[in-house]
CSV table of C-alpha atoms in Angstrom, one decimal:
chain,number,residue,atom,x,y,z
N,20,UNK,CA,-0.2,0.0,0.3
N,21,UNK,CA,2.5,2.6,0.4
N,22,UNK,CA,3.8,2.7,-2.9
N,23,UNK,CA,0.7,3.2,-4.1
N,24,UNK,CA,0.0,6.3,-2.1
N,25,UNK,CA,0.8,9.7,-4.3
N,26,UNK,CA,1.8,12.6,-2.5
N,27,UNK,CA,-1.4,14.4,-1.2
N,28,UNK,CA,-2.3,18.0,-2.3
N,29,UNK,CA,-3.0,20.1,0.7
N,30,UNK,CA,-5.8,22.9,-0.7
N,31,UNK,CA,-7.4,25.5,1.4
N,32,UNK,CA,-11.2,25.4,0.8
N,33,UNK,CA,-12.7,27.6,3.2
N,34,UNK,CA,-10.8,31.1,4.3
N,35,UNK,CA,-8.0,33.1,3.0
N,36,UNK,CA,-4.0,32.8,3.2
N,37,UNK,CA,-4.4,36.2,4.7
N,38,UNK,CA,-6.1,36.1,7.9
N,39,UNK,CA,-7.6,38.3,10.8
N,40,UNK,CA,-7.4,36.9,14.4
N,41,UNK,CA,-10.1,34.5,15.2
N,42,UNK,CA,-10.9,33.7,11.6
N,43,UNK,CA,-11.9,30.4,10.6
N,44,UNK,CA,-10.0,28.2,8.0
N,45,UNK,CA,-10.3,24.6,6.3
N,46,UNK,CA,-7.7,22.9,4.9
N,47,UNK,CA,-8.3,20.0,2.6
N,48,UNK,CA,-5.7,16.9,2.5
N,49,UNK,CA,-6.1,14.0,-0.4
N,50,UNK,CA,-3.9,11.5,-1.6
N,51,UNK,CA,-5.2,10.1,-5.1
N,52,UNK,CA,-4.5,8.0,-6.4
N,53,UNK,CA,-4.6,6.0,-3.0
N,54,UNK,CA,-5.7,2.7,-1.2
N,55,UNK,CA,-7.9,3.3,1.8
N,56,UNK,CA,-7.7,3.3,4.8
N,57,UNK,CA,-5.4,6.3,4.6
N,58,UNK,CA,-4.5,8.2,7.8
N,59,UNK,CA,-3.9,11.9,7.3
N,60,UNK,CA,-1.7,14.0,9.7
N,61,UNK,CA,-1.8,18.0,9.7
N,62,UNK,CA,1.1,20.2,10.7
N,63,UNK,CA,2.2,22.8,11.6
N,64,UNK,CA,6.0,24.1,11.9
N,65,UNK,CA,6.7,20.8,11.9
N,66,UNK,CA,4.7,20.1,14.9
N,67,UNK,CA,1.5,17.4,15.0
N,68,UNK,CA,-1.8,19.4,14.8
N,69,UNK,CA,-4.5,16.9,13.9
N,70,UNK,CA,-4.7,13.7,12.6
N,71,UNK,CA,-7.5,11.8,10.5
N,72,UNK,CA,-8.7,8.3,8.9
N,73,UNK,CA,-10.3,8.0,5.6
N,74,UNK,CA,-11.9,4.7,4.7
N,75,UNK,CA,-12.8,5.9,1.1
N,76,UNK,CA,-11.3,8.5,-1.4
N,77,UNK,CA,-12.8,11.6,0.3
N,78,UNK,CA,-10.6,14.1,1.5
N,79,UNK,CA,-9.4,14.5,5.2
N,80,UNK,CA,-10.8,18.5,6.2
N,81,UNK,CA,-9.1,20.1,8.7
N,82,UNK,CA,-10.9,23.3,10.3
N,83,UNK,CA,-8.5,25.5,12.4
N,84,UNK,CA,-9.2,29.0,14.4
N,85,UNK,CA,-6.4,31.5,13.9
N,86,UNK,CA,-6.0,32.6,17.4
N,87,UNK,CA,-2.6,33.8,17.6
N,88,UNK,CA,0.3,34.6,16.1
N,89,UNK,CA,1.9,31.1,16.5
N,90,UNK,CA,-1.1,29.8,14.3
N,91,UNK,CA,0.4,32.0,11.2
N,92,UNK,CA,3.0,30.4,9.0
N,93,UNK,CA,3.7,27.4,7.3
N,94,UNK,CA,1.6,23.9,7.6
N,95,UNK,CA,1.5,20.6,5.5
N,96,UNK,CA,-0.1,17.3,5.7
N,97,UNK,CA,1.2,13.8,5.5
N,98,UNK,CA,-0.5,10.5,4.2
N,99,UNK,CA,0.0,7.1,5.0
N,100,UNK,CA,-1.3,3.8,4.9
N,101,UNK,CA,-2.7,2.4,8.4
N,102,UNK,CA,-0.3,-0.2,8.3
N,103,UNK,CA,2.9,1.3,7.2
N,104,UNK,CA,5.5,3.0,8.2
N,105,UNK,CA,6.6,6.4,6.8
N,106,UNK,CA,4.1,8.2,4.4
N,107,UNK,CA,4.3,11.3,1.9
N,108,UNK,CA,4.0,14.7,2.3
N,109,UNK,CA,1.9,17.3,0.9
N,110,UNK,CA,3.1,20.9,-0.7
N,111,UNK,CA,2.9,23.8,2.1
N,112,UNK,CA,0.4,26.4,2.6
N,113,UNK,CA,1.5,29.7,4.1
N,114,UNK,CA,-0.9,31.7,6.5
N,115,UNK,CA,0.0,35.4,7.3
N,116,UNK,CA,-2.0,38.1,9.4
N,117,UNK,CA,-4.0,41.2,7.7
N,118,UNK,CA,-3.2,44.5,9.8
N,119,UNK,CA,-5.9,47.2,9.4
N,120,UNK,CA,-4.3,50.2,8.1
N,121,UNK,CA,-4.0,53.6,9.7
N,122,UNK,CA,-5.9,57.1,9.0
N,123,UNK,CA,-3.6,57.9,5.8
N,124,UNK,CA,-2.2,61.5,5.6
N,125,UNK,CA,-3.4,63.9,3.0
N,126,UNK,CA,-0.7,66.5,2.2
N,127,UNK,CA,1.1,68.5,-0.5
N,128,UNK,CA,4.5,70.7,-0.6
N,129,UNK,CA,2.8,74.0,-1.4
N,130,UNK,CA,-0.8,75.0,0.6
N,131,UNK,CA,-0.7,78.0,-1.6
N,132,UNK,CA,-1.3,78.5,-5.5
N,133,UNK,CA,-2.2,80.4,-8.3
N,134,UNK,CA,-4.6,80.3,-11.2
N,135,UNK,CA,-2.5,78.5,-13.8
N,136,UNK,CA,-0.1,76.6,-11.7
N,137,UNK,CA,0.3,72.7,-11.2
N,138,UNK,CA,0.1,70.8,-7.8
N,139,UNK,CA,0.5,67.7,-6.2
N,140,UNK,CA,-1.2,65.6,-3.8
N,141,UNK,CA,-0.4,62.4,-1.8
N,142,UNK,CA,-2.0,60.2,0.5
N,143,UNK,CA,0.1,57.8,2.7
N,144,UNK,CA,-1.2,55.4,5.3
N,145,UNK,CA,2.0,54.8,7.8
N,146,UNK,CA,0.6,51.1,9.0
N,147,UNK,CA,-1.6,48.2,7.9
N,148,UNK,CA,-0.8,45.3,5.5
N,149,UNK,CA,-0.2,45.9,1.8
N,150,UNK,CA,-1.5,46.1,-1.2
N,151,UNK,CA,-2.8,49.7,0.1
N,152,UNK,CA,-5.3,51.5,-2.4
N,153,UNK,CA,-5.6,54.7,-2.3
N,154,UNK,CA,-8.8,57.4,-4.0
N,155,UNK,CA,-8.6,61.0,-4.1
N,156,UNK,CA,-11.6,63.0,-3.7
N,157,UNK,CA,-12.7,66.5,-4.0
N,158,UNK,CA,-15.8,67.3,-1.8
N,159,UNK,CA,-17.9,64.1,-2.5
N,160,UNK,CA,-16.4,63.4,-6.2
N,161,UNK,CA,-13.5,61.4,-6.8
N,162,UNK,CA,-10.7,63.0,-9.0
N,163,UNK,CA,-8.5,60.2,-10.1
N,164,UNK,CA,-8.6,56.7,-10.4
N,165,UNK,CA,-7.8,54.5,-7.3
N,166,UNK,CA,-4.0,53.9,-7.1
N,167,UNK,CA,-3.1,50.2,-5.8
N,168,UNK,CA,0.3,50.7,-4.1
N,169,UNK,CA,2.8,47.4,-3.4
N,170,UNK,CA,5.2,49.2,-1.6
N,171,UNK,CA,5.0,51.5,1.8
N,172,UNK,CA,5.4,54.4,-0.2
N,173,UNK,CA,2.6,57.6,-0.8
N,174,UNK,CA,0.1,57.6,-4.0
N,175,UNK,CA,0.5,61.0,-5.9
N,176,UNK,CA,-1.6,62.7,-8.1
N,177,UNK,CA,-1.0,65.9,-10.1
N,178,UNK,CA,-3.7,68.7,-10.6
N,179,UNK,CA,-3.9,71.9,-12.5
N,180,UNK,CA,-5.7,75.0,-10.8
N,181,UNK,CA,-7.6,76.5,-13.8
N,182,UNK,CA,-10.1,78.2,-11.5
N,183,UNK,CA,-11.1,79.6,-8.5
N,184,UNK,CA,-13.2,76.1,-7.9
N,185,UNK,CA,-10.3,74.1,-8.2
N,186,UNK,CA,-9.5,75.5,-4.4
N,187,UNK,CA,-12.1,73.5,-2.6
N,188,UNK,CA,-11.6,70.5,-0.2
N,189,UNK,CA,-9.8,67.5,-0.9
N,190,UNK,CA,-9.6,64.4,1.0
N,191,UNK,CA,-8.8,60.6,0.2
N,192,UNK,CA,-9.5,57.2,1.4
N,193,UNK,CA,-7.4,54.1,1.6
N,194,UNK,CA,-8.2,50.3,2.3
N,195,UNK,CA,-6.9,46.8,2.0
N,196,UNK,CA,-7.9,43.5,1.9
N,197,UNK,CA,-8.5,43.8,6.0
N,198,UNK,CA,-12.4,43.4,6.3
N,199,UNK,CA,-14.6,46.9,6.9
N,200,UNK,CA,-11.5,48.9,7.1
N,201,UNK,CA,-11.8,51.8,4.8
N,202,UNK,CA,-10.3,55.2,6.4
N,203,UNK,CA,-10.5,58.7,5.2
N,204,UNK,CA,-7.9,61.2,5.6
N,205,UNK,CA,-7.8,64.5,6.9
N,206,UNK,CA,-9.2,67.6,4.6
N,207,UNK,CA,-6.7,69.8,2.6
N,208,UNK,CA,-7.6,73.3,1.1
N,209,UNK,CA,-5.4,75.1,-1.2
N,210,UNK,CA,-5.7,78.7,-0.6
N,211,UNK,CA,-5.1,81.5,-3.5
N,212,UNK,CA,-1.7,83.1,-3.2
N,213,UNK,CA,-1.6,86.9,-3.7
N,214,UNK,CA,-0.3,88.4,-6.5
N,215,UNK,CA,2.5,91.1,-6.4
N,216,UNK,CA,1.8,94.4,-8.4
N,217,UNK,CA,4.5,95.6,-10.6
N,218,UNK,CA,4.6,98.7,-8.4
N,219,UNK,CA,5.5,97.0,-5.5
N,220,UNK,CA,9.4,96.8,-6.1
N,221,UNK,CA,9.0,100.5,-7.4
N,222,UNK,CA,7.7,101.4,-3.9
N,223,UNK,CA,10.2,99.3,-1.9
N,224,UNK,CA,13.1,101.1,-3.8
N,225,UNK,CA,11.8,104.4,-3.4
N,226,UNK,CA,11.1,103.8,0.7
N,227,UNK,CA,14.9,102.6,0.6
N,228,UNK,CA,16.5,105.7,-1.4
N,229,UNK,CA,14.6,108.0,1.0
N,230,UNK,CA,15.5,106.1,4.0
N,231,UNK,CA,18.9,106.5,3.0
N,232,UNK,CA,18.4,110.1,2.6
N,233,UNK,CA,17.5,110.7,6.0
N,234,UNK,CA,20.1,108.6,7.5
N,235,UNK,CA,22.5,110.1,5.6
N,236,UNK,CA,21.6,113.7,6.5
N,237,UNK,CA,21.4,112.6,10.1
N,238,UNK,CA,25.1,111.7,10.0
N,239,UNK,CA,26.2,115.0,8.3
N,240,UNK,CA,24.4,116.9,11.1
N,241,UNK,CA,27.7,117.0,13.4
N,242,UNK,CA,30.1,117.6,10.2
N,243,UNK,CA,27.9,120.5,8.2
N,244,UNK,CA,25.0,121.7,10.3
N,245,UNK,CA,26.5,122.4,14.0
N,246,UNK,CA,29.8,123.9,12.6
N,247,UNK,CA,27.8,126.7,10.6
N,248,UNK,CA,25.5,127.1,13.4
N,249,UNK,CA,28.8,127.9,15.9
N,250,UNK,CA,30.2,130.1,13.2
N,251,UNK,CA,27.1,132.4,13.0
N,252,UNK,CA,27.4,132.9,17.0
């Protein structure tokens, strides 16, 4: 019988490999072809978890609850005939933990802009399992296709300030595979930059010249005005 066993296949039939705490998952282990009865043993990190025997060609179903970090990692199963030694091992499956995302931060290198200017907005969640998907809004209307980031980096969009209506309130939202975990950012507003008048530099220059004349006159008093005053006495 041992020679007639094939390497069993370990398959996830309920749940996901990316899990949250207290999540239930079901693994199926089956060796085919194989001659029953067959004993199936599930291992976690090379430690025995459970043993099931099958008297027909139906798979052994192992239901687990992910309760702590020690339940994560590699799982595999072993198939062997009841009256034999040794056995054959399956492929491995790996469970990893999904972490919820933190509130994203919406920011820009500048908070002031003027009409006709290009600006950028970046949205970033510091914590949470990757990938993270970002979407940008102006008011309640989305203003860009969603951006899915595979690395721990911000999503960035480029905007053109074309009119006063572009100075509204912007937001972004972020989510990942953690269930029911969409988070919205802080609001961000661009303010209209004051445009300098063409005459302003001229006024500043004239003011500086006048100030220099006053200082020069004050410095000249001890040398010219006082001696003339004494000479007239």
